[in-house]
Amino acid sequence: MAADVPEHAAGMRDYWDARARENAVWYVDTSTAYDHPDMGRFLSDGRQIVATALGEPQAQPAGHELAVEIGSGLGRICLALRKHFHHVIGVDISSEMVERARRLVDDEHIDFVVGDGTTLSPLEDGCADFVISFTVLQHLPRRDLIGLYLGEAARVLRPGGVLAVQWNSDAHPVRYRIRTFQRRVLARLGLAHRDDRRLAPQFVGTPAPVSYVRGELEASGLRVVSVRGEGTLFTWIWARRP
Ligand SMILES: C[S@@+](CC[C@H](N)C(=O)[O-])C[C@H]1O[C@@H](n2cnc3c(N)ncnc32)[C@H](O)[C@@H]1O
């Protein structure tokens, strides 16, 4: 059964359930072809993302028992994580995504769980060796929701465990605003896909500066060991639980 979404996170589940029904692969990765995506490339990108997340020399997890992904989509990252960890759990707000992930990724050591959109419940404190999130925090419509997940990631990490997350720290996303404006104008003129769902707050999300993310992680007892891509949409941070 799907966990209830708290009121302050309402709207996200409906949005992502609808996107999964419309075209799950494309909304997981909008650089794929909308009609005939190359699934080989889609899956190999999952392996590349994991190679990046686990490739930071200062941030090697001490154990390899359990990895957790926040916002697991169709499970391509969980599948790639399984090469490095005995058990993998993907948590996603959308039951439609979770259902599709279970069909695409068939491995008895990988579980997909429908979460409440703000926590990693029902995972216990200190159970995980590694937590990853990619192209999820960038879509959260409020900064405090990003903070909640960072605190949750810290909560489930055991000593020696590592967090690797990507988010948007582009404080002045001029490109993004111009593109959104263009899409709105084209839609009004009837020249674009009228229902361009990427204009929704659940997709546009909100940026957060590195100082905010670093502060949330440190307040949760993690030690930040590396940051890359500061000021861009693809900012990564690595942190360890001492
Ligand atoms: C762009 S997809 C990325 C999926 C996966 N990380 C990947 O790269 O293959 C974003 C995913 O995050 C999920 N998501 C969005 N908001 C969420 C939230 N508040 N909590 C958990 N998952 C969320 C969506 O349902 C979707 O599956």
Short mmCIF file of N, CA and C and ligand atoms in Angstrom, two decimals, residues 12 16 27-29 42 49 69-77 91-94 97 116-118 133-136 139-140 149, ligand 1:
data_model
loop_
_atom_site.label_atom_id
_atom_site.label_comp_id
_atom_site.label_asym_id
_atom_site.label_seq_id
_atom_site.Cartn_x
_atom_site.Cartn_y
_atom_site.Cartn_z
N MET A 12 2.75 16.19 -5.56
CA MET A 12 3.89 15.52 -6.21
C MET A 12 3.51 14.11 -6.67
N TRP A 16 3.61 12.83 -10.61
CA TRP A 16 4.53 11.80 -11.13
C TRP A 16 3.79 10.53 -11.53
N TYR A 27 10.01 10.90 -18.98
CA TYR A 27 10.05 11.78 -17.81
C TYR A 27 11.18 11.43 -16.85
N VAL A 28 11.66 10.19 -16.90
CA VAL A 28 12.86 9.88 -16.11
C VAL A 28 14.07 10.55 -16.76
N ASP A 29 14.10 10.55 -18.10
CA ASP A 29 15.23 11.14 -18.80
C ASP A 29 14.73 11.79 -20.09
N PHE A 42 19.60 4.16 -22.16
CA PHE A 42 18.92 4.52 -20.89
C PHE A 42 19.54 3.74 -19.72
N ILE A 49 25.92 6.87 -14.08
CA ILE A 49 25.58 7.70 -12.91
C ILE A 49 26.15 7.05 -11.64
N GLU A 69 18.22 4.25 -2.95
CA GLU A 69 18.06 5.36 -3.89
C GLU A 69 16.80 6.14 -3.56
N ILE A 70 16.92 7.47 -3.46
CA ILE A 70 15.75 8.33 -3.26
C ILE A 70 15.24 8.75 -4.64
N GLY A 71 14.02 8.37 -4.97
CA GLY A 71 13.44 8.71 -6.28
C GLY A 71 13.96 7.78 -7.36
N SER A 72 13.56 6.53 -7.28
CA SER A 72 14.21 5.49 -8.11
C SER A 72 13.62 5.34 -9.51
N GLY A 73 12.50 6.02 -9.80
CA GLY A 73 11.97 5.98 -11.17
C GLY A 73 11.77 4.57 -11.68
N LEU A 74 12.38 4.25 -12.82
CA LEU A 74 12.22 2.92 -13.43
C LEU A 74 13.29 1.94 -12.97
N GLY A 75 14.16 2.35 -12.07
CA GLY A 75 15.06 1.40 -11.43
C GLY A 75 16.41 1.20 -12.10
N ARG A 76 16.75 2.07 -13.09
CA ARG A 76 18.03 1.84 -13.79
C ARG A 76 19.22 2.03 -12.85
N ILE A 77 19.12 2.96 -11.90
CA ILE A 77 20.23 3.19 -10.97
C ILE A 77 20.30 2.06 -9.94
N VAL A 91 13.28 4.01 -3.33
CA VAL A 91 12.07 4.62 -2.74
C VAL A 91 11.58 5.69 -3.71
N ASP A 92 10.30 5.63 -4.03
CA ASP A 92 9.75 6.61 -4.98
C ASP A 92 8.35 7.01 -4.54
N ILE A 93 8.00 8.27 -4.77
CA ILE A 93 6.68 8.75 -4.36
C ILE A 93 5.56 8.17 -5.23
N SER A 94 5.92 7.72 -6.46
CA SER A 94 4.90 7.33 -7.44
C SER A 94 4.71 5.81 -7.49
N MET A 97 5.36 4.58 -11.02
CA MET A 97 6.78 4.37 -11.34
C MET A 97 7.25 3.05 -10.73
N ASP A 116 6.49 8.31 1.08
CA ASP A 116 5.51 9.38 1.32
C ASP A 116 5.93 10.71 0.69
N GLY A 117 7.08 10.73 0.00
CA GLY A 117 7.50 11.94 -0.71
C GLY A 117 8.36 12.89 0.10
N THR A 118 8.54 12.59 1.38
CA THR A 118 9.38 13.46 2.21
C THR A 118 10.32 12.68 3.13
N SER A 133 20.91 9.94 -4.84
CA SER A 133 19.73 10.51 -5.48
C SER A 133 20.19 11.30 -6.70
N PHE A 134 19.51 11.06 -7.82
CA PHE A 134 19.89 11.72 -9.08
C PHE A 134 18.63 12.20 -9.79
N THR A 135 18.64 13.46 -10.19
CA THR A 135 17.50 14.15 -10.87
C THR A 135 16.18 13.95 -10.13
N VAL A 136 16.23 14.13 -8.83
CA VAL A 136 15.01 14.07 -8.00
C VAL A 136 14.90 15.35 -7.16
N HIS A 139 13.74 18.53 -8.70
CA HIS A 139 12.32 18.69 -9.05
C HIS A 139 11.44 19.05 -7.85
N LEU A 140 11.98 19.00 -6.64
CA LEU A 140 11.14 19.26 -5.47
C LEU A 140 10.78 20.74 -5.45
N TYR A 149 14.77 15.49 2.95
CA TYR A 149 15.38 14.27 2.40
C TYR A 149 16.86 14.14 2.79
C1 LIG B 1 13.54 12.34 -13.33
S1 LIG B 1 13.07 10.87 -12.46
C2 LIG B 1 14.64 10.17 -12.02
C3 LIG B 1 14.58 8.70 -11.69
C4 LIG B 1 15.91 8.03 -11.34
N1 LIG B 1 16.58 8.74 -10.27
C5 LIG B 1 16.80 7.94 -12.55
O1 LIG B 1 17.62 8.85 -12.79
O2 LIG B 1 16.72 6.97 -13.29
C6 LIG B 1 12.45 11.54 -10.94
C7 LIG B 1 11.82 10.47 -10.04
O3 LIG B 1 11.65 11.01 -8.74
C8 LIG B 1 10.39 10.63 -8.25
N2 LIG B 1 10.00 11.65 -7.27
C9 LIG B 1 9.56 12.91 -7.50
N3 LIG B 1 9.30 13.54 -6.34
C10 LIG B 1 9.61 12.65 -5.35
C11 LIG B 1 9.58 12.70 -3.94
N4 LIG B 1 9.16 13.77 -3.29
N5 LIG B 1 9.98 11.61 -3.25
C12 LIG B 1 10.39 10.49 -3.89
N6 LIG B 1 10.43 10.37 -5.23
C13 LIG B 1 10.06 11.45 -5.95
C14 LIG B 1 9.50 10.57 -9.47
O4 LIG B 1 8.35 9.77 -9.25
C15 LIG B 1 10.45 9.98 -10.49
O5 LIG B 1 10.39 8.59 -10.49
#
